Amino acid sequence: MGRPRKYTAKRLREAVEEYFDSISRIAPVLVPEPTGKKDRFGHDEVQMVPAVNRLGQQMNQIEYLIPPSVGGLCEYLGICRDTWAEYCDPNVHPEFSDTTTRARGRMQAWNEQQLLTRSGRDVKGIIFNLENNYGYREKLDVQSRDMTVEEWLAEQGGGGEY
């Protein structure tokens, strides 16, 4: 008889939520609003006020104080990456599928957001992560056409014998 499983479906869902809660906070989205005053240089003064969406609701965002990662999640859960990979396999653990898919989606969303909003900062690590862990690929547009060897040589600037 093997060792008892560390997590039930419910406990894993709770522990994964605790992980994300432990590395993030909810913060209001703030936007600049003119005050109608000028500063000493003649520039319009603004104050930062909470943004309101088209439904009339104040907007909030999740700010990750520590970037979410599979390694960080595994450390928090007290499991190794191989165990997490096993948990993510719906054929092996269908009871964990919803939780693991949601956790991966949250990490993917963070990476996408970083890729879109990092200004002037290096994004090579983000691109690497998205390509290697989330199935992203750089699309190359290649056009081909039939041509003879003579046509190809002419395009290359050659024209002699081959």
Coordinates of N, CA, C and O in Angstrom, one line a residue:
M1 N 0.8 -1.2 0.0 CA 0.0 0.0 0.0 C 0.9 1.2 0.0 O 1.8 1.3 0.8
G2 N 0.6 2.2 -0.9 CA 1.4 3.4 -1.0 C 1.1 4.4 0.1 O 0.2 4.2 0.9
R3 N 1.9 5.4 0.1 CA 1.6 6.4 1.2 C 0.4 7.2 0.8 O 0.0 7.4 -0.3
P4 N -0.3 7.7 1.8 CA -1.5 8.5 1.6 C -1.3 9.8 0.8 O -0.2 10.4 1.0
R5 N -2.2 10.1 0.0 CA -2.1 11.4 -0.8 C -2.1 12.6 0.1 O -2.8 12.6 1.1
K6 N -1.3 13.6 -0.2 CA -1.2 14.8 0.6 C -2.4 15.6 0.5 O -2.8 16.3 1.4
Y7 N -3.0 15.7 -0.7 CA -4.1 16.6 -1.0 C -5.4 15.9 -1.5 O -5.3 15.0 -2.3
T8 N -6.5 16.3 -1.0 CA -7.8 16.0 -1.6 C -8.0 17.1 -2.6 O -7.3 18.1 -2.6
A9 N -9.0 16.9 -3.5 CA -9.3 18.0 -4.5 C -9.7 19.3 -3.8 O -9.2 20.3 -4.2
K10 N -10.5 19.2 -2.7 CA -10.8 20.4 -2.0 C -9.7 21.1 -1.4 O -9.5 22.3 -1.4
R11 N -8.8 20.3 -0.7 CA -7.7 20.9 0.0 C -6.6 21.5 -1.0 O -6.0 22.5 -0.7
L12 N -6.5 20.8 -2.1 CA -5.5 21.4 -3.1 C -6.1 22.7 -3.6 O -5.3 23.7 -3.8
R13 N -7.4 22.8 -3.9 CA -8.0 24.0 -4.4 C -7.7 25.2 -3.4 O -7.3 26.3 -3.7
E14 N -8.0 24.8 -2.1 CA -7.8 25.8 -1.0 C -6.3 26.2 -0.9 O -6.0 27.4 -0.8
A15 N -5.4 25.3 -1.0 CA -4.0 25.6 -0.8 C -3.4 26.4 -2.0 O -2.6 27.3 -1.8
V16 N -3.9 26.1 -3.2 CA -3.5 26.9 -4.4 C -4.0 28.3 -4.3 O -3.2 29.3 -4.5
E17 N -5.2 28.5 -3.8 CA -5.8 29.9 -3.6 C -4.9 30.6 -2.5 O -4.7 31.8 -2.7
E18 N -4.6 29.9 -1.5 CA -3.7 30.5 -0.4 C -2.4 30.9 -1.0 O -1.9 32.0 -0.6
Y19 N -1.8 30.1 -1.9 CA -0.5 30.5 -2.5 C -0.7 31.8 -3.2 O 0.1 32.8 -3.0
F20 N -1.7 31.9 -4.1 CA -1.9 33.2 -4.8 C -2.2 34.3 -3.9 O -1.7 35.4 -4.1
D21 N -3.0 34.1 -2.9 CA -3.3 35.2 -1.9 C -2.1 35.6 -1.1 O -1.9 36.8 -0.8
S22 N -1.1 34.7 -0.9 CA 0.1 35.0 -0.1 C 1.1 35.8 -0.9 O 1.9 36.4 -0.3
I23 N 1.0 35.9 -2.2 CA 1.9 36.7 -3.0 C 1.3 37.9 -3.7 O 2.0 38.5 -4.5
S24 N 0.1 38.2 -3.4 CA -0.6 39.3 -4.1 C -1.4 40.1 -3.2 O -1.6 39.8 -2.0
R25 N -1.9 41.2 -3.7 CA -2.8 42.1 -3.0 C -3.8 42.7 -4.1 O -3.5 42.7 -5.3
I26 N -4.9 43.1 -3.6 CA -5.9 43.8 -4.4 C -5.6 45.3 -4.3 O -5.6 45.8 -3.2
A27 N -5.5 46.0 -5.4 CA -5.2 47.4 -5.4 C -6.2 48.1 -6.3 O -6.5 47.6 -7.4
P28 N -6.6 49.3 -6.0 CA -7.5 50.0 -6.9 C -6.8 50.5 -8.1 O -5.6 50.8 -8.1
V29 N -7.4 50.5 -9.3 CA -6.9 51.1 -10.5 C -7.0 52.6 -10.4 O -8.2 53.1 -10.1
L30 N -6.0 53.3 -10.5 CA -6.0 54.8 -10.3 C -5.7 55.4 -11.7 O -4.9 55.0 -12.5
V31 N -6.4 56.5 -11.9 CA -6.3 57.3 -13.2 C -6.1 58.8 -12.8 O -6.6 59.2 -11.8
P32 N -5.3 59.5 -13.6 CA -5.1 60.9 -13.4 C -6.4 61.7 -13.7 O -7.0 61.5 -14.7
E33 N -6.7 62.7 -12.8 CA -7.9 63.6 -13.1 C -7.4 65.0 -12.8 O -6.8 65.3 -11.8
P34 N -7.6 65.9 -13.8 CA -7.2 67.3 -13.6 C -7.9 67.9 -12.4 O -9.0 67.7 -12.2
T35 N -7.1 68.8 -11.7 CA -7.6 69.5 -10.6 C -8.1 70.9 -10.9 O -8.8 71.5 -10.1
G36 N -7.7 71.3 -12.1 CA -8.0 72.7 -12.5 C -7.0 73.7 -12.0 O -7.1 74.9 -12.3
K37 N -6.0 73.2 -11.4 CA -4.9 74.1 -10.8 C -3.7 73.9 -11.7 O -3.5 72.9 -12.4
K38 N -2.8 74.9 -11.5 CA -1.5 74.8 -12.2 C -0.4 74.7 -11.1 O -0.5 75.3 -10.1
D39 N 0.7 74.0 -11.5 CA 1.8 74.0 -10.5 C 2.7 75.2 -10.8 O 2.4 76.1 -11.6
R40 N 3.8 75.3 -10.1 CA 4.6 76.6 -10.2 C 5.3 76.7 -11.6 O 5.8 77.8 -11.9
F41 N 5.3 75.7 -12.4 CA 5.9 75.7 -13.7 C 4.8 76.0 -14.8 O 5.1 76.0 -16.0
G42 N 3.5 76.1 -14.3 CA 2.4 76.3 -15.3 C 1.8 75.0 -15.8 O 1.0 75.1 -16.7
H43 N 2.2 73.9 -15.3 CA 1.7 72.6 -15.8 C 0.4 72.3 -15.0 O 0.2 72.7 -13.9
D44 N -0.6 71.7 -15.7 CA -1.8 71.3 -15.1 C -1.5 70.3 -14.0 O -0.8 69.3 -14.2
E45 N -2.1 70.5 -12.8 CA -2.0 69.5 -11.7 C -3.1 68.4 -11.9 O -4.2 68.7 -12.3
V46 N -2.7 67.2 -11.5 CA -3.7 66.1 -11.5 C -3.6 65.4 -10.2 O -2.6 65.5 -9.5
Q47 N -4.7 64.8 -9.9 CA -4.7 63.9 -8.7 C -5.1 62.5 -9.2 O -5.9 62.4 -10.2
M48 N -4.6 61.5 -8.5 CA -4.9 60.1 -8.9 C -6.2 59.7 -8.2 O -6.3 59.8 -6.9
V49 N -7.2 59.3 -9.0 CA -8.5 58.9 -8.4 C -8.8 57.5 -8.9 O -8.4 57.0 -9.9
P50 N -9.7 56.8 -8.1 CA -10.0 55.4 -8.5 C -10.8 55.4 -9.9 O -11.6 56.3 -10.1
A51 N -10.4 54.5 -10.7 CA -11.1 54.3 -12.0 C -12.4 53.7 -11.9 O -12.6 52.8 -11.0
V52 N -13.4 54.1 -12.7 CA -14.7 53.5 -12.7 C -15.0 52.9 -14.0 O -14.7 53.6 -15.1
N53 N -15.4 51.6 -14.1 CA -15.7 51.0 -15.4 C -17.0 51.5 -16.0 O -17.7 52.2 -15.3
R54 N -17.4 51.0 -17.1 CA -18.6 51.4 -17.8 C -19.8 50.9 -17.1 O -20.9 51.3 -17.4
L55 N -19.7 50.0 -16.1 CA -20.8 49.5 -15.3 C -21.0 50.4 -14.1 O -21.9 50.1 -13.3
G56 N -20.1 51.3 -13.9 CA -20.2 52.2 -12.8 C -19.5 51.6 -11.5 O -19.7 52.1 -10.4
Q57 N -18.7 50.6 -11.7 CA -18.0 49.9 -10.6 C -16.6 50.4 -10.5 O -15.9 50.6 -11.5
Q58 N -16.1 50.6 -9.3 CA -14.7 50.9 -9.1 C -13.8 49.7 -9.5 O -14.1 48.5 -9.2
M59 N -12.8 50.0 -10.3 CA -11.9 48.9 -10.8 C -10.8 48.6 -9.8 O -10.2 49.5 -9.3
N60 N -10.5 47.3 -9.7 CA -9.4 46.9 -8.9 C -8.6 45.9 -9.7 O -9.1 45.3 -10.7
Q61 N -7.3 45.7 -9.3 CA -6.5 44.8 -10.0 C -5.7 44.0 -9.0 O -5.4 44.5 -7.9
I62 N -5.3 42.8 -9.4 CA -4.5 42.0 -8.5 C -3.0 42.4 -8.8 O -2.6 42.4 -10.0
E63 N -2.3 42.7 -7.8 CA -0.9 43.0 -8.0 C -0.1 41.9 -7.3 O -0.3 41.6 -6.1
Y64 N 0.8 41.3 -8.1 CA 1.6 40.2 -7.5 C 2.9 40.9 -7.0 O 3.7 41.5 -7.7
L65 N 3.1 40.8 -5.7 CA 4.3 41.3 -5.0 C 5.5 40.4 -5.3 O 6.6 40.8 -5.3
I66 N 5.2 39.1 -5.5 CA 6.1 38.1 -5.9 C 5.5 37.4 -7.1 O 4.4 37.0 -7.1
P67 N 6.3 37.3 -8.2 CA 5.7 36.7 -9.4 C 5.3 35.3 -9.2 O 6.0 34.5 -8.6
P68 N 4.1 34.9 -9.7 CA 3.6 33.6 -9.5 C 4.4 32.6 -10.4 O 4.7 33.0 -11.6
S69 N 4.8 31.5 -9.9 CA 5.5 30.5 -10.7 C 5.2 29.1 -10.2 O 4.8 28.9 -9.0
V70 N 5.5 28.2 -11.1 CA 5.3 26.8 -10.7 C 6.2 26.4 -9.5 O 5.8 25.7 -8.6
G71 N 7.4 26.8 -9.6 CA 8.4 26.6 -8.5 C 7.9 27.1 -7.2 O 8.0 26.4 -6.2
G72 N 7.4 28.3 -7.2 CA 6.9 29.0 -6.0 C 5.7 28.2 -5.5 O 5.6 28.0 -4.2
L73 N 4.8 27.8 -6.4 CA 3.6 27.1 -6.0 C 4.0 25.8 -5.3 O 3.5 25.4 -4.3
C74 N 4.9 25.0 -6.0 CA 5.4 23.7 -5.5 C 6.0 23.9 -4.1 O 5.7 23.1 -3.2
E75 N 6.8 24.9 -3.9 CA 7.4 25.2 -2.6 C 6.4 25.4 -1.6 O 6.4 24.9 -0.5
Y76 N 5.4 26.2 -1.9 CA 4.3 26.5 -1.0 C 3.5 25.3 -0.6 O 3.1 25.1 0.5
L77 N 3.2 24.5 -1.6 CA 2.4 23.2 -1.4 C 3.3 22.1 -0.7 O 2.7 21.2 -0.2
G78 N 4.6 22.3 -0.7 CA 5.4 21.2 -0.1 C 5.5 20.0 -1.0 O 5.6 18.9 -0.5
I79 N 5.5 20.2 -2.3 CA 5.6 19.1 -3.3 C 6.7 19.3 -4.3 O 7.1 20.5 -4.4
C80 N 7.1 18.3 -5.0 CA 8.1 18.5 -6.0 C 7.4 18.8 -7.4 O 6.2 18.5 -7.5
R81 N 8.1 19.3 -8.3 CA 7.5 19.6 -9.6 C 7.0 18.4 -10.3 O 6.0 18.5 -11.0
D82 N 7.6 17.3 -10.1 CA 7.1 16.0 -10.7 C 5.7 15.7 -10.2 O 4.8 15.3 -10.9
T83 N 5.5 15.9 -8.9 CA 4.2 15.7 -8.3 C 3.2 16.7 -8.9 O 2.0 16.3 -9.2
W84 N 3.5 18.0 -9.0 CA 2.7 18.9 -9.7 C 2.3 18.5 -11.1 O 1.1 18.6 -11.5
A85 N 3.3 18.1 -11.8 CA 3.1 17.6 -13.2 C 2.1 16.5 -13.2 O 1.2 16.4 -14.1
E86 N 2.2 15.6 -12.3 CA 1.3 14.5 -12.1 C -0.1 15.0 -11.8 O -1.1 14.5 -12.4
Y87 N -0.2 15.9 -10.9 CA -1.5 16.5 -10.6 C -2.2 17.2 -11.8 O -3.4 17.2 -11.9
C88 N -1.3 17.8 -12.7 CA -1.8 18.5 -13.9 C -2.3 17.5 -14.9 O -3.0 17.9 -15.9
D89 N -2.0 16.2 -14.8 CA -2.4 15.3 -15.9 C -3.8 14.8 -15.6 O -4.1 14.1 -14.6
P90 N -4.8 15.2 -16.4 CA -6.2 14.8 -16.1 C -6.5 13.3 -16.3 O -7.4 12.8 -15.7
N91 N -5.6 12.6 -16.9 CA -5.7 11.2 -17.0 C -5.3 10.5 -15.7 O -5.9 9.4 -15.3
V92 N -4.4 11.1 -15.0 CA -3.9 10.5 -13.7 C -4.8 11.0 -12.5 O -5.2 10.3 -11.7
H93 N -5.0 12.3 -12.5 CA -5.8 12.9 -11.4 C -6.9 13.8 -12.0 O -6.8 15.1 -11.9
P94 N -8.0 13.3 -12.5 CA -9.0 14.1 -13.0 C -9.7 15.0 -12.0 O -10.2 16.1 -12.3
E95 N -9.6 14.6 -10.7 CA -10.2 15.4 -9.6 C -9.4 16.7 -9.4 O -10.0 17.6 -8.8
F96 N -8.2 16.8 -9.9 CA -7.4 18.0 -9.7 C -7.4 18.9 -10.9 O -6.9 20.0 -10.9
S97 N -8.0 18.4 -12.0 CA -7.9 19.1 -13.3 C -8.4 20.6 -13.3 O -7.7 21.5 -13.8
D98 N -9.5 20.8 -12.6 CA -10.0 22.2 -12.6 C -9.1 23.1 -11.8 O -8.8 24.2 -12.3
T99 N -8.6 22.7 -10.7 CA -7.6 23.5 -9.9 C -6.3 23.8 -10.6 O -5.8 24.9 -10.7
T100 N -5.7 22.7 -11.2 CA -4.4 22.9 -11.9 C -4.6 23.7 -13.1 O -3.7 24.6 -13.4
T101 N -5.7 23.6 -13.9 CA -5.9 24.4 -15.1 C -6.0 25.8 -14.7 O -5.5 26.7 -15.4
R102 N -6.8 26.1 -13.7 CA -7.0 27.5 -13.2 C -5.7 28.1 -12.7 O -5.3 29.2 -13.0
A103 N -4.9 27.3 -12.0 CA -3.6 27.9 -11.5 C -2.7 28.2 -12.7 O -2.0 29.2 -12.7
R104 N -2.6 27.2 -13.6 CA -1.7 27.5 -14.8 C -2.2 28.7 -15.6 O -1.4 29.5 -16.1
G105 N -3.5 28.9 -15.7 CA -4.1 30.0 -16.4 C -3.8 31.3 -15.7 O -3.5 32.3 -16.4
R106 N -3.8 31.3 -14.4 CA -3.4 32.6 -13.6 C -1.9 32.9 -13.9 O -1.6 34.1 -14.0
M107 N -1.1 31.9 -13.9 CA 0.3 32.2 -14.1 C 0.6 32.6 -15.6 O 1.3 33.6 -15.8
Q108 N -0.2 32.0 -16.5 CA -0.1 32.4 -17.9 C -0.6 33.9 -18.1 O 0.1 34.7 -18.8
A109 N -1.7 34.2 -17.5 CA -2.2 35.6 -17.5 C -1.2 36.6 -17.0 O -1.0 37.7 -17.6
W110 N -0.5 36.3 -15.9 CA 0.5 37.2 -15.3 C 1.6 37.4 -16.3 O 2.0 38.5 -16.6
N111 N 2.1 36.3 -17.0 CA 3.1 36.4 -18.0 C 2.7 37.2 -19.1 O 3.5 38.1 -19.6
E112 N 1.5 37.0 -19.6 CA 1.0 37.8 -20.7 C 0.9 39.3 -20.4 O 1.3 40.2 -21.2
Q113 N 0.4 39.6 -19.2 CA 0.3 41.0 -18.7 C 1.7 41.6 -18.6 O 1.9 42.8 -19.0
Q114 N 2.6 40.9 -18.1 CA 4.0 41.4 -18.1 C 4.6 41.7 -19.4 O 5.3 42.7 -19.6
L115 N 4.3 40.8 -20.4 CA 4.8 41.0 -21.7 C 4.2 42.3 -22.4 O 4.9 43.0 -23.1
L116 N 3.0 42.5 -22.1 CA 2.3 43.7 -22.6 C 2.6 45.0 -21.9 O 2.5 46.1 -22.5
T117 N 2.9 45.0 -20.7 CA 3.1 46.2 -19.9 C 4.5 46.6 -19.5 O 4.7 47.7 -19.0
R118 N 5.4 45.7 -19.6 CA 6.8 46.0 -19.2 C 7.4 47.0 -20.2 O 7.5 46.7 -21.4
S119 N 7.6 48.2 -19.8 CA 8.2 49.2 -20.7 C 9.7 49.3 -20.5 O 10.1 49.6 -19.4
G120 N 10.4 49.1 -21.5 CA 11.9 49.3 -21.4 C 12.6 48.3 -20.6 O 13.8 48.4 -20.3
R121 N 11.9 47.2 -20.2 CA 12.5 46.2 -19.4 C 12.7 44.9 -20.2 O 11.9 44.7 -21.2
D122 N 13.6 44.1 -19.8 CA 13.8 42.9 -20.6 C 12.7 41.9 -20.5 O 12.2 41.7 -19.4
V123 N 12.2 41.4 -21.6 CA 11.1 40.5 -21.6 C 11.5 39.1 -22.2 O 10.7 38.3 -22.4
K124 N 12.8 38.9 -22.4 CA 13.2 37.6 -22.9 C 12.8 36.4 -22.0 O 12.4 35.4 -22.5
G125 N 12.9 36.6 -20.7 CA 12.5 35.6 -19.8 C 11.0 35.3 -19.8 O 10.6 34.1 -19.8
I126 N 10.2 36.3 -20.0 CA 8.8 36.1 -20.1 C 8.5 35.4 -21.4 O 7.7 34.4 -21.4
I127 N 9.1 35.8 -22.5 CA 8.9 35.1 -23.8 C 9.3 33.6 -23.7 O 8.6 32.7 -24.1
F128 N 10.5 33.4 -23.1 CA 11.0 32.0 -22.9 C 9.9 31.2 -22.1 O 9.6 30.1 -22.5
N129 N 9.4 31.7 -21.1 CA 8.5 31.0 -20.2 C 7.2 30.7 -21.0 O 6.7 29.6 -21.0
L130 N 6.6 31.7 -21.7 CA 5.4 31.5 -22.5 C 5.6 30.5 -23.6 O 4.8 29.6 -23.8
E131 N 6.8 30.5 -24.3 CA 7.0 29.5 -25.3 C 7.3 28.1 -24.8 O 6.8 27.2 -25.4
N132 N 7.9 28.0 -23.7 CA 8.3 26.7 -23.2 C 7.3 26.1 -22.2 O 7.3 24.8 -22.1
N133 N 6.5 26.9 -21.6 CA 5.5 26.3 -20.7 C 4.0 26.5 -21.0 O 3.2 25.8 -20.4
Y134 N 3.8 27.4 -22.0 CA 2.4 27.7 -22.3 C 2.0 27.5 -23.8 O 1.0 27.9 -24.2
G135 N 3.0 26.9 -24.6 CA 2.7 26.6 -26.0 C 2.7 27.8 -26.9 O 2.3 27.6 -28.1
Y136 N 3.2 28.9 -26.5 CA 3.3 30.0 -27.5 C 4.5 29.7 -28.4 O 5.5 29.1 -28.1
R137 N 4.3 30.2 -29.7 CA 5.3 30.0 -30.7 C 5.4 31.3 -31.5 O 4.4 32.0 -31.7
E138 N 6.6 31.6 -31.9 CA 6.8 32.8 -32.8 C 6.4 32.4 -34.2 O 6.8 31.3 -34.7
K139 N 5.5 33.1 -34.8 CA 5.0 32.8 -36.1 C 5.9 33.3 -37.2 O 6.2 34.5 -37.2
L140 N 6.4 32.5 -38.0 CA 7.2 32.9 -39.1 C 6.4 32.8 -40.4 O 5.8 31.7 -40.6
D141 N 6.3 33.8 -41.2 CA 5.6 33.8 -42.4 C 6.5 33.5 -43.5 O 7.4 34.3 -43.9
V142 N 6.5 32.3 -44.1 CA 7.4 31.9 -45.1 C 6.6 31.7 -46.4 O 5.5 31.0 -46.4
Q143 N 7.0 32.3 -47.5 CA 6.4 32.2 -48.8 C 7.3 31.3 -49.6 O 8.5 31.5 -49.7
S144 N 6.7 30.4 -50.4 CA 7.5 29.7 -51.3 C 6.9 29.8 -52.7 O 5.7 30.1 -52.8
R145 N 7.7 29.6 -53.6 CA 7.2 29.6 -55.0 C 8.1 28.7 -55.8 O 9.3 28.4 -55.5
D146 N 7.6 28.2 -56.9 CA 8.4 27.3 -57.8 C 9.2 28.1 -58.7 O 8.8 29.1 -59.2
M147 N 10.5 27.8 -58.8 CA 11.4 28.5 -59.7 C 12.4 27.5 -60.2 O 12.8 26.5 -59.5
T148 N 13.0 27.8 -61.3 CA 14.0 27.0 -61.9 C 15.4 27.4 -61.2 O 15.5 28.4 -60.6
V149 N 16.4 26.6 -61.4 CA 17.7 26.9 -60.9 C 18.2 28.2 -61.5 O 18.8 29.0 -60.9
E150 N 17.9 28.4 -62.8 CA 18.4 29.6 -63.5 C 17.7 30.8 -62.9 O 18.4 31.8 -62.7
E151 N 16.4 30.7 -62.6 CA 15.8 31.9 -62.0 C 16.3 32.2 -60.6 O 16.5 33.3 -60.2
W152 N 16.6 31.1 -59.8 CA 17.2 31.3 -58.5 C 18.5 32.0 -58.6 O 18.8 32.9 -57.9
L153 N 19.4 31.5 -59.5 CA 20.7 32.1 -59.7 C 20.6 33.5 -60.1 O 21.4 34.4 -59.6
A154 N 19.7 33.9 -61.0 CA 19.5 35.2 -61.4 C 19.1 36.1 -60.2 O 19.6 37.3 -60.1
E155 N 18.3 35.6 -59.3 CA 17.9 36.4 -58.1 C 19.0 36.6 -57.2 O 19.1 37.6 -56.5
Q156 N 19.9 35.6 -57.2 CA 21.1 35.7 -56.3 C 22.2 36.6 -56.8 O 23.2 36.8 -56.1
G157 N 22.0 37.1 -58.0 CA 23.0 38.0 -58.6 C 24.0 37.2 -59.4 O 24.9 37.8 -60.0
G158 N 23.9 35.9 -59.5 CA 24.8 35.1 -60.3 C 24.1 35.0 -61.7 O 23.1 35.6 -62.0
G159 N 24.6 34.2 -62.4 CA 24.0 34.0 -63.8 C 24.9 33.1 -64.6 O 24.6 32.8 -65.7
G160 N 25.9 32.6 -64.0 CA 26.8 31.8 -64.7 C 26.4 30.3 -64.7 O 25.2 30.0 -64.4
E161 N 27.2 29.5 -65.1 CA 27.0 28.0 -65.1 C 26.9 27.5 -63.7 O 27.5 28.0 -62.8
Y162 N 26.2 26.4 -63.5 CA 26.1 25.7 -62.2 C 26.6 24.3 -62.3 O 26.8 23.7 -63.3

